[in-house]
XYZ file of C-alpha atoms in Angstrom:
266
model
C 0.000 0.000 0.000
C 1.436 3.405 -1.002
C 2.130 5.771 1.885
C 0.352 9.134 1.774
C 3.170 11.691 1.298
C 1.158 14.364 3.106
C 0.967 12.464 6.420
C 3.609 13.713 8.905
C 5.209 11.966 11.872
C 5.117 13.177 15.463
C 8.349 14.274 17.186
C 9.121 15.556 20.680
C 10.888 18.849 21.415
C 14.121 18.261 23.335
C 15.369 21.815 23.726
C 14.537 25.386 22.696
C 17.207 28.074 22.385
C 16.268 31.732 21.971
C 18.484 33.302 19.309
C 16.773 36.713 19.077
C 13.422 38.137 20.148
C 11.759 36.416 17.168
C 14.142 33.556 16.265
C 14.181 30.290 18.220
C 16.114 27.085 17.547
C 14.097 23.947 18.252
C 15.873 20.609 18.745
C 13.640 17.611 18.100
C 14.185 13.954 18.957
C 14.095 12.732 15.392
C 15.252 9.843 13.208
C 15.248 11.907 10.002
C 18.603 11.728 8.173
C 18.750 14.869 6.018
C 21.369 16.146 3.633
C 22.893 19.555 4.263
C 20.557 22.194 2.856
C 17.367 20.122 2.777
C 14.110 21.210 4.423
C 11.099 19.651 6.140
C 7.413 20.466 6.261
C 6.437 21.269 9.841
C 2.800 21.132 10.895
C 0.629 21.697 13.948
C -2.841 20.096 13.858
C -5.636 22.672 13.401
C -3.043 25.438 12.982
C -1.253 24.846 9.690
C 1.957 23.809 7.958
C 5.175 25.596 6.984
C 8.396 24.636 5.158
C 11.399 24.975 7.468
C 15.130 24.637 6.758
C 17.148 22.206 8.847
C 19.873 24.194 10.581
C 21.768 21.215 11.999
C 21.382 17.524 12.713
C 23.048 14.551 14.352
C 22.324 11.096 15.718
C 18.750 11.158 17.009
C 18.009 14.857 16.525
C 17.517 17.702 14.096
C 17.604 21.466 14.714
C 15.333 24.025 13.074
C 15.819 27.756 13.556
C 12.419 29.370 13.114
C 11.443 33.032 12.857
C 8.075 34.145 14.238
C 6.387 35.556 11.143
C 2.843 34.139 10.954
C 0.121 31.893 12.314
C 2.091 28.622 12.435
C 5.345 30.118 13.681
C 3.557 32.264 16.284
C 2.107 29.079 17.750
C 5.453 27.271 17.638
C 7.001 29.938 19.818
C 4.493 29.137 22.571
C 5.691 25.509 22.805
C 7.954 24.077 25.494
C 10.363 21.102 25.720
C 8.289 17.933 25.882
C 5.666 19.311 23.496
C 5.383 17.906 19.999
C 5.621 18.943 16.363
C 4.732 17.031 13.230
C 7.193 16.722 10.346
C 7.273 15.215 6.897
C 10.357 15.076 4.702
C 13.204 15.827 4.265
C 12.719 17.329 0.826
C 14.754 18.807 -1.980
C 18.348 18.530 -3.113
C 20.954 19.660 -0.627
C 24.488 20.939 -1.008
C 27.027 18.454 -2.481
C 29.126 18.142 0.684
C 31.565 15.620 -0.777
C 32.235 17.975 -3.696
C 33.520 20.614 -1.277
C 35.989 18.329 0.509
C 39.601 19.223 -0.117
C 38.573 22.587 -1.566
C 38.869 26.230 -0.586
C 35.254 26.845 0.400
C 33.701 30.303 0.628
C 30.295 30.763 2.269
C 28.356 34.028 2.176
C 25.221 34.012 4.342
C 22.796 36.837 4.969
C 20.439 36.868 7.956
C 18.445 33.664 8.388
C 20.299 32.352 5.330
C 22.939 31.243 7.816
C 20.610 28.496 9.081
C 20.605 26.281 5.937
C 24.429 26.327 5.748
C 25.198 26.017 9.468
C 25.373 22.224 9.295
C 28.024 22.482 6.548
C 30.063 24.966 8.579
C 29.832 22.786 11.673
C 30.808 19.692 9.684
C 34.037 21.304 8.486
C 34.587 22.875 11.914
C 34.624 19.331 13.336
C 36.513 17.900 10.362
C 38.823 20.732 9.341
C 41.336 18.240 7.922
C 38.829 17.640 5.117
C 39.009 21.193 3.788
C 41.796 23.400 2.472
C 40.360 26.611 3.873
C 36.981 28.170 4.670
C 36.191 31.857 4.224
C 32.924 32.779 5.901
C 31.083 36.058 5.307
C 28.081 36.509 7.610
C 25.829 39.560 7.546
C 22.865 40.673 9.668
C 20.740 43.830 9.742
C 21.859 44.735 13.256
C 23.622 43.292 16.275
C 20.228 42.340 17.730
C 19.545 40.106 14.710
C 22.671 37.956 14.992
C 22.012 34.207 15.107
C 24.256 31.479 16.574
C 26.704 33.917 18.188
C 28.241 31.244 20.430
C 28.942 29.030 17.428
C 30.262 31.938 15.354
C 32.756 32.710 18.120
C 33.805 29.055 18.057
C 34.285 29.145 14.282
C 36.503 32.206 14.661
C 38.927 30.087 16.697
C 39.364 27.499 13.942
C 42.777 27.966 12.277
C 41.403 27.054 8.836
C 38.465 29.477 9.070
C 38.485 33.144 8.149
C 35.264 34.574 9.581
C 33.950 38.048 8.816
C 30.827 38.973 10.778
C 29.208 42.267 9.846
C 25.998 44.199 10.455
C 24.309 46.576 8.001
C 24.044 49.343 10.571
C 26.051 49.689 13.754
C 24.758 50.707 17.173
C 26.160 51.586 20.587
C 26.304 47.902 21.564
C 28.280 46.846 18.480
C 32.039 47.289 18.061
C 32.561 44.915 15.118
C 32.373 45.245 11.333
C 29.696 47.450 9.753
C 28.564 47.255 6.140
C 27.179 44.848 3.587
C 28.806 41.501 2.852
C 29.486 42.622 -0.713
C 31.951 45.331 0.336
C 34.055 42.803 2.273
C 34.068 40.427 -0.690
C 34.969 43.277 -3.042
C 37.829 44.448 -0.810
C 39.059 40.941 -0.016
C 41.727 38.802 -1.622
C 39.528 35.946 -2.853
C 40.020 35.514 -6.589
C 40.162 33.088 -9.480
C 41.137 29.643 -8.169
C 40.156 26.347 -9.767
C 40.040 24.750 -6.314
C 37.490 27.297 -5.036
C 33.781 26.668 -4.364
C 31.316 29.363 -3.273
C 27.986 29.011 -1.444
C 25.576 31.959 -1.193
C 22.357 31.916 0.849
C 20.184 34.824 1.913
C 17.498 37.201 0.646
C 17.156 37.249 -3.169
C 18.779 40.669 -3.661
C 21.641 39.741 -1.365
C 22.298 36.555 -3.359
C 22.110 38.412 -6.675
C 24.623 41.118 -5.814
C 26.913 38.804 -3.836
C 27.133 36.451 -6.831
C 27.962 39.427 -9.058
C 30.841 40.389 -6.745
C 32.315 36.903 -7.020
C 31.889 36.912 -10.804
C 33.764 40.231 -10.940
C 36.664 38.389 -9.341
C 36.664 35.937 -12.275
C 35.219 33.076 -10.241
C 33.410 30.773 -12.663
C 29.648 30.366 -12.591
C 30.024 26.601 -12.115
C 31.931 27.267 -8.871
C 28.986 29.105 -7.277
C 26.042 27.467 -5.458
C 22.905 29.134 -4.137
C 19.809 28.062 -2.211
C 16.267 29.161 -3.064
C 15.017 27.914 0.298
C 12.599 30.851 0.594
C 10.601 29.481 -2.364
C 9.464 26.292 -0.627
C 5.788 25.436 -0.270
C 4.282 21.902 -0.368
C 7.655 20.197 -0.811
C 6.581 17.554 -3.329
C 5.841 19.482 -6.504
C 2.053 19.364 -6.307
C 0.958 22.905 -5.433
C 3.102 24.701 -8.015
C 3.872 27.675 -5.770
C 7.619 27.125 -6.085
C 7.570 26.721 -9.866
C 9.738 29.072 -11.947
C 9.127 28.509 -15.657
C 9.367 24.711 -15.940
C 11.460 24.194 -12.803
C 9.942 22.971 -9.543
C 12.308 24.447 -6.983
C 11.210 22.030 -4.236
C 12.097 19.024 -6.418
C 15.199 20.184 -8.313
C 16.388 22.551 -5.574
C 16.389 24.386 -3.281
C 20.142 24.154 -3.929
C 21.225 25.044 -7.452
C 24.505 25.587 -9.196
C 24.660 29.167 -10.459
C 24.724 27.982 -14.082
C 21.100 26.922 -13.520
C 20.119 29.473 -10.859
C 20.921 32.508 -13.026
C 18.085 31.475 -15.368
C 15.516 31.119 -12.562
C 14.076 34.606 -12.563
C 10.897 34.781 -10.516
């Protein structure tokens, strides 16, 4: 008998970590084995369903960092450890982790776009012998919007990592970098290198102009990867909300090589 793909499974909340006033990371006791960059469909009976990126995972758990932006996510932020969520998935194509091994990897993440790539960063943080070097550009609107600060500080201590954390606008509580990610890429030393791979995740405009900065540095289109994780809807190509021309983003993506992504104009 064929299983109904819309029926989710029930999972218990192990831990909830407040990242900002509106961003919480939920750790669920879960047997799902995702690939880096995949997403799940999270549902609450009688409330609704929402596609959510997986921000990290390990044996017996997954993490999801969720922003309070609507009916479903408002309800989620009222839950406590021991309560339950319902998930189906994982869905989509993730990042080709094995392809990045032994390479000089560059990751540019804007805002909540850090969540879908955090598992990759943590993998190479734990297994730094598997990578040549990792340059990490992370940007947030303000210091109050920064996610995963404890982990970012840990990444900064890794000898193979070069981490640039910046905010769009500074404030009296912030003494670090100020400005858009693009200016740090433009002023940096990253250039044409056949052993280089670039990942970009964030708001659409951020991804567009960040990719252009890398292309200006003669990095090839085939060396750039992006995630359209904000386009997700039903997850299985039935509703059509993620469709761009003839491409179902939830089936072929959300991760695309730039050679394909540049043609997906929504």
